mmCIF file of C-alpha atoms in Angstrom:
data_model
loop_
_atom_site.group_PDB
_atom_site.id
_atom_site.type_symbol
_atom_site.label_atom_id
_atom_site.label_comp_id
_atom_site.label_asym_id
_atom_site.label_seq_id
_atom_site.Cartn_x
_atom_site.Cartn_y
_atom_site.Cartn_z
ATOM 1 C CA UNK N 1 -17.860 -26.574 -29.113
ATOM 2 C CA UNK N 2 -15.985 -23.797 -27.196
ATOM 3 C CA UNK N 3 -17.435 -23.117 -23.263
ATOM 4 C CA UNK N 4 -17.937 -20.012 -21.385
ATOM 5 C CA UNK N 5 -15.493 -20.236 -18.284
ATOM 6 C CA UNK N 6 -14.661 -18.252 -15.661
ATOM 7 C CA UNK N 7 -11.613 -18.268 -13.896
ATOM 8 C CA UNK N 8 -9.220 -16.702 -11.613
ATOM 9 C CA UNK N 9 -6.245 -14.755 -12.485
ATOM 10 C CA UNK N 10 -2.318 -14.720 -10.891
ATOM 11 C CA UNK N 11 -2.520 -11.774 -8.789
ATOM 12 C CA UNK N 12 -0.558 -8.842 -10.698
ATOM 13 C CA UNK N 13 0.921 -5.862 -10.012
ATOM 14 C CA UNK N 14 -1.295 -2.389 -9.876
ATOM 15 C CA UNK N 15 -0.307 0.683 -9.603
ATOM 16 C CA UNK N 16 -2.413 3.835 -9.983
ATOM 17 C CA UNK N 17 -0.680 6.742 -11.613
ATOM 18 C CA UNK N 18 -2.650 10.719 -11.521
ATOM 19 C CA UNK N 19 -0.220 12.492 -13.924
ATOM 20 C CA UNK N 20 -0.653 16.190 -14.996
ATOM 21 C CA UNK N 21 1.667 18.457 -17.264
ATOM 22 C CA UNK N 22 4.602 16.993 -18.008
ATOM 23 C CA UNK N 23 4.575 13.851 -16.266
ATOM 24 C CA UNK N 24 1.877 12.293 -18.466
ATOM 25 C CA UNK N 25 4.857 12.419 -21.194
ATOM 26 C CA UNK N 26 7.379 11.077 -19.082
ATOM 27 C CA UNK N 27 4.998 8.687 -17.925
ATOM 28 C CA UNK N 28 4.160 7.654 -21.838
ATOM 29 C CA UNK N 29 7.760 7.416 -22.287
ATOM 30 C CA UNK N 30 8.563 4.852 -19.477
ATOM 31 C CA UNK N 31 6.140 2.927 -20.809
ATOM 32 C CA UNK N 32 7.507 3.149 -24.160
ATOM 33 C CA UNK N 33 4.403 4.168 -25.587
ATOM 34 C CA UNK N 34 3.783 7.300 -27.939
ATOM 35 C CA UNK N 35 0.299 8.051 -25.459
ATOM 36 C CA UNK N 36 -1.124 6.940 -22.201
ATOM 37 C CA UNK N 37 -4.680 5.374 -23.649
ATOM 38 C CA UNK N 38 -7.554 7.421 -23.391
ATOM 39 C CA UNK N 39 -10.272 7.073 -20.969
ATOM 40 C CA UNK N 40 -12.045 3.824 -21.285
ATOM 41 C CA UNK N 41 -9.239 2.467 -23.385
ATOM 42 C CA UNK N 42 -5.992 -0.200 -22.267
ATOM 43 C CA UNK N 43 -2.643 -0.683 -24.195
ATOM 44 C CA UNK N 44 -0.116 -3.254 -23.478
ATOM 45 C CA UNK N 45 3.340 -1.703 -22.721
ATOM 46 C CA UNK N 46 6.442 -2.984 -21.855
ATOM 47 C CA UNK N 47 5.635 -2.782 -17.856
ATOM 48 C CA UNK N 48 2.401 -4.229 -18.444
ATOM 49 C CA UNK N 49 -1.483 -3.373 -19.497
ATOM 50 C CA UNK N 50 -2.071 0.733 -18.972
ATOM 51 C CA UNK N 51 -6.183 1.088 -18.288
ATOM 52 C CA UNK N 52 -7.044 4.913 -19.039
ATOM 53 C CA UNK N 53 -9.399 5.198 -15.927
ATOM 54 C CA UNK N 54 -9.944 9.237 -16.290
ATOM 55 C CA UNK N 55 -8.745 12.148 -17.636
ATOM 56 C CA UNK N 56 -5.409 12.215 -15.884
ATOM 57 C CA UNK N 57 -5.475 8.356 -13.813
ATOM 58 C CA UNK N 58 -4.139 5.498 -15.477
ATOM 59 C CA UNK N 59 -3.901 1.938 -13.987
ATOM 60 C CA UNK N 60 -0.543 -0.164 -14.567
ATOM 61 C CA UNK N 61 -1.005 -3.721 -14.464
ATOM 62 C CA UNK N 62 1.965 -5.894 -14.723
ATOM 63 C CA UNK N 63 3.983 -9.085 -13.594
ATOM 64 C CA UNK N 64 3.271 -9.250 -10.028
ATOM 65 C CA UNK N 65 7.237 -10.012 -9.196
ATOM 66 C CA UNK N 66 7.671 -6.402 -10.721
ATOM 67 C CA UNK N 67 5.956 -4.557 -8.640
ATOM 68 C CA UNK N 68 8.054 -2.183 -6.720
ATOM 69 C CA UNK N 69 10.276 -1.558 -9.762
ATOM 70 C CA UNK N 70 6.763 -0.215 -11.689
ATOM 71 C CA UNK N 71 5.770 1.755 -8.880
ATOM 72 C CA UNK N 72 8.882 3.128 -8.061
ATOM 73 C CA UNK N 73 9.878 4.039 -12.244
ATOM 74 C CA UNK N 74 5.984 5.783 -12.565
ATOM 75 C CA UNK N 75 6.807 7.617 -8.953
ATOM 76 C CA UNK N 76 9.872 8.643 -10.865
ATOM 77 C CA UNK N 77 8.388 9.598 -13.786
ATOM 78 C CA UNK N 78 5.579 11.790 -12.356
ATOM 79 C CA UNK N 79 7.841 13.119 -10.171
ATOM 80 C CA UNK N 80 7.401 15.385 -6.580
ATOM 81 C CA UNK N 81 5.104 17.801 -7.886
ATOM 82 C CA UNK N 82 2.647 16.904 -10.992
ATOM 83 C CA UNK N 83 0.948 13.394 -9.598
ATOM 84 C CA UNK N 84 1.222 10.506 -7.877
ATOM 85 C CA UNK N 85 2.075 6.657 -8.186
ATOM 86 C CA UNK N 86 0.306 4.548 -5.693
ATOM 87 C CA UNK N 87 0.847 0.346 -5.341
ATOM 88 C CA UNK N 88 -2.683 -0.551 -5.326
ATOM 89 C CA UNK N 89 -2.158 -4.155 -5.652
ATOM 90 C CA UNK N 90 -4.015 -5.386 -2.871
ATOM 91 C CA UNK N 91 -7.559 -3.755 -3.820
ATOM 92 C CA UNK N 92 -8.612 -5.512 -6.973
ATOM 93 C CA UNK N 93 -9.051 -9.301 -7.456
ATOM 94 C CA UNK N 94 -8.921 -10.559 -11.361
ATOM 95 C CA UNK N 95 -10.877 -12.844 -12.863
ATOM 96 C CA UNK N 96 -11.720 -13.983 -16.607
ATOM 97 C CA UNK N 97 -14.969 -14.693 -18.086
ATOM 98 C CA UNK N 98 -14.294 -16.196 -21.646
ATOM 99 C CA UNK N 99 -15.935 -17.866 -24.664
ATOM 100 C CA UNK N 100 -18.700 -17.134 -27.149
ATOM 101 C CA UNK N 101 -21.883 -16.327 -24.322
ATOM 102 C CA UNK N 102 -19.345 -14.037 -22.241
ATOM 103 C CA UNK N 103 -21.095 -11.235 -23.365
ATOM 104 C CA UNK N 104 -24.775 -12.868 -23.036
ATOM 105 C CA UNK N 105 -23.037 -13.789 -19.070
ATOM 106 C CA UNK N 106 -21.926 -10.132 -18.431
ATOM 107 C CA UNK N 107 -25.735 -8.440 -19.455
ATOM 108 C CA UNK N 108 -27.474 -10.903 -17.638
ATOM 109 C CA UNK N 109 -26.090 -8.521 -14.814
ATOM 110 C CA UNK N 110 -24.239 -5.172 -16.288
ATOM 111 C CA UNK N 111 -26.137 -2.568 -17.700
ATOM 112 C CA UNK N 112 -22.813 -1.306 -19.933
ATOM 113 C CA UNK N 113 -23.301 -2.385 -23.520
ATOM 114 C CA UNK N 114 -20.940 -4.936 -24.693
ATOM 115 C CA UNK N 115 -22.152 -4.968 -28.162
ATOM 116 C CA UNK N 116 -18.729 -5.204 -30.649
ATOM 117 C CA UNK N 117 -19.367 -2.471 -32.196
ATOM 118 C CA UNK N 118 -19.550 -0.294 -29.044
ATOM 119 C CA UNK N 119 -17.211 -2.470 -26.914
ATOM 120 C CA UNK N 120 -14.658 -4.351 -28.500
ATOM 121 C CA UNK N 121 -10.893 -5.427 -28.076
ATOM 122 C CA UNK N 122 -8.883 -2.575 -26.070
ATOM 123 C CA UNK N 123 -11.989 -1.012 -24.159
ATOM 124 C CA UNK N 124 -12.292 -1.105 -20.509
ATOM 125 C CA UNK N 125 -14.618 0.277 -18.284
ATOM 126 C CA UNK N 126 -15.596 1.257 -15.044
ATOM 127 C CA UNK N 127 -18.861 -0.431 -14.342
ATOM 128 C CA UNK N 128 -21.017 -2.545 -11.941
ATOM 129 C CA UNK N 129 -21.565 -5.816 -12.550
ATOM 130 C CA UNK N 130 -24.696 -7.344 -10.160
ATOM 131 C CA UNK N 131 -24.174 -3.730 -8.468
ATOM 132 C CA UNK N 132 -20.091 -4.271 -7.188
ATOM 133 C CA UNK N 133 -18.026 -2.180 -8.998
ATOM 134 C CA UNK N 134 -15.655 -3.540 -10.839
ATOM 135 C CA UNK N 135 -12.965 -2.597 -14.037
ATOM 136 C CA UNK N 136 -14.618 -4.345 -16.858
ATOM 137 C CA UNK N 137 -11.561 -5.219 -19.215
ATOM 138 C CA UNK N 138 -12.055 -6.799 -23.386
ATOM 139 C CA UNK N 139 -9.029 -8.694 -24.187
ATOM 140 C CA UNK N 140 -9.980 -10.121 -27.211
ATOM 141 C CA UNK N 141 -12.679 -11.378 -29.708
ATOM 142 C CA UNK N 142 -13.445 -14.789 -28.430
ATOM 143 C CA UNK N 143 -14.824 -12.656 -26.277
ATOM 144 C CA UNK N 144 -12.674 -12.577 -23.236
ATOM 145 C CA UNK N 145 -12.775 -10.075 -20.048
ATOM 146 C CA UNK N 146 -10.249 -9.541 -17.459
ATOM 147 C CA UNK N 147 -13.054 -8.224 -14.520
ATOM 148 C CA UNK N 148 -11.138 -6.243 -11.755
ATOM 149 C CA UNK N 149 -13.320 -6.435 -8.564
ATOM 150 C CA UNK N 150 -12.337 -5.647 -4.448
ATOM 151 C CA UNK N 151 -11.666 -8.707 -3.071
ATOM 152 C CA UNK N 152 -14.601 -8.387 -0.251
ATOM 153 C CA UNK N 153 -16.436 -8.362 -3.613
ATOM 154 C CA UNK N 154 -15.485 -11.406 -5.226
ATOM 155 C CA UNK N 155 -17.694 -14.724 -4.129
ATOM 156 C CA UNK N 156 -20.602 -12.074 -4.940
ATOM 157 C CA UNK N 157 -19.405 -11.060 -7.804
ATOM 158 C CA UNK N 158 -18.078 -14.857 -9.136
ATOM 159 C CA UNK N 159 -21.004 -15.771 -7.730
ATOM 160 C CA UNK N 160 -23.759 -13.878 -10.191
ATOM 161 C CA UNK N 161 -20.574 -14.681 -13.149
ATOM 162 C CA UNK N 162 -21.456 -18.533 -12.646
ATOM 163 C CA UNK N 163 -25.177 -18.296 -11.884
ATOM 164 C CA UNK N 164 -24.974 -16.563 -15.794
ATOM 165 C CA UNK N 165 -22.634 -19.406 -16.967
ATOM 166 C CA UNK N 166 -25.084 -22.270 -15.374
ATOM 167 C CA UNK N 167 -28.299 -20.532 -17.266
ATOM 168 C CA UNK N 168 -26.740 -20.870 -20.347
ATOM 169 C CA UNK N 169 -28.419 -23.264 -22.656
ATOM 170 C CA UNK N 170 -26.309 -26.434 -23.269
ATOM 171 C CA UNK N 171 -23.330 -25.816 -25.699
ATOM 172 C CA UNK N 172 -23.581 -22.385 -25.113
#
């Protein structure tokens, strides 16, 4: 019977991008996607993952060897005057929570609701889980999460993941 693990993540590359006007099309087009996603929404591109985190910031999340050929293309593609790119690499820590009681895990300390029909495959969110805010990412059904959290966050965080995983019934 499949197991709810958690586990870390290969850091990655993460660049924030506030586009306006004409940049959010250039930006869409360096990504090789028709849109940027909207908010609460991710797409995979060809740099990466795009997270729409508001109405004009995106998050790019790619290989981490890439990273200052992303930032410097999106810094490019907003150009001088409608946004900005920023490397933001070194404030968000992944890890995955995965298997068939993710979800049970997750509301045993996040108040978002993670039913599928609300939340499913291609959402994200900015949340708190056990009060640390974190980028609450569904990657697919099984269900698996990619949860973005500040690294001075992260025992704490991994920390209430696992207490949820341990209170799990057996099999679970």
């Amino acid at each position: 019977m499949a197991e709810t693990t958690l586990v870390p993540l290969e850091p990655r590359s993460q660049v924030d991008v506030r586009a306006r006007a004409g940049a959010v099309a250039r930006v869409a087009t360096y990504l090789s996607v028709p849109a940027l996603p909207d908010v609460n929404r991710f797409v995979a591109t060809h740099a990466g993952d795009c997270y729409g985190l508001g109405p004009d910031e995106w998050l790019v999340v790619g290989p981490r060897s890439a990273r200052a050929a992303i930032r410097d293309a999106l810094e490019s593609a907003v150009g001088a005057d409608e946004g900005a790119a920023v490397d933001v690499s070194s404030s968000r820590v992944l890890v995955e929570l995965r298997g068939p009681s993710a979800r049970v895990v997750l509301a045993s300390c996040c108040a978002l609701d993670l039913h599928p029909r609300v939340f499913e495959r291609g959402h994200c969110a900015q949340t708190l889980v056990a009060k640390a805010p974190v980028l609450l990412a569904q990657r697919d059904e099984t269900p698996a999460y990619w949860v973005f959290v500040r690294p001075s966050l992260t025992s704490y965080v991994v920390s209430w993941l696992a207490d949820g995983i341990e209170g799990l019934s057996p099999g679970a």
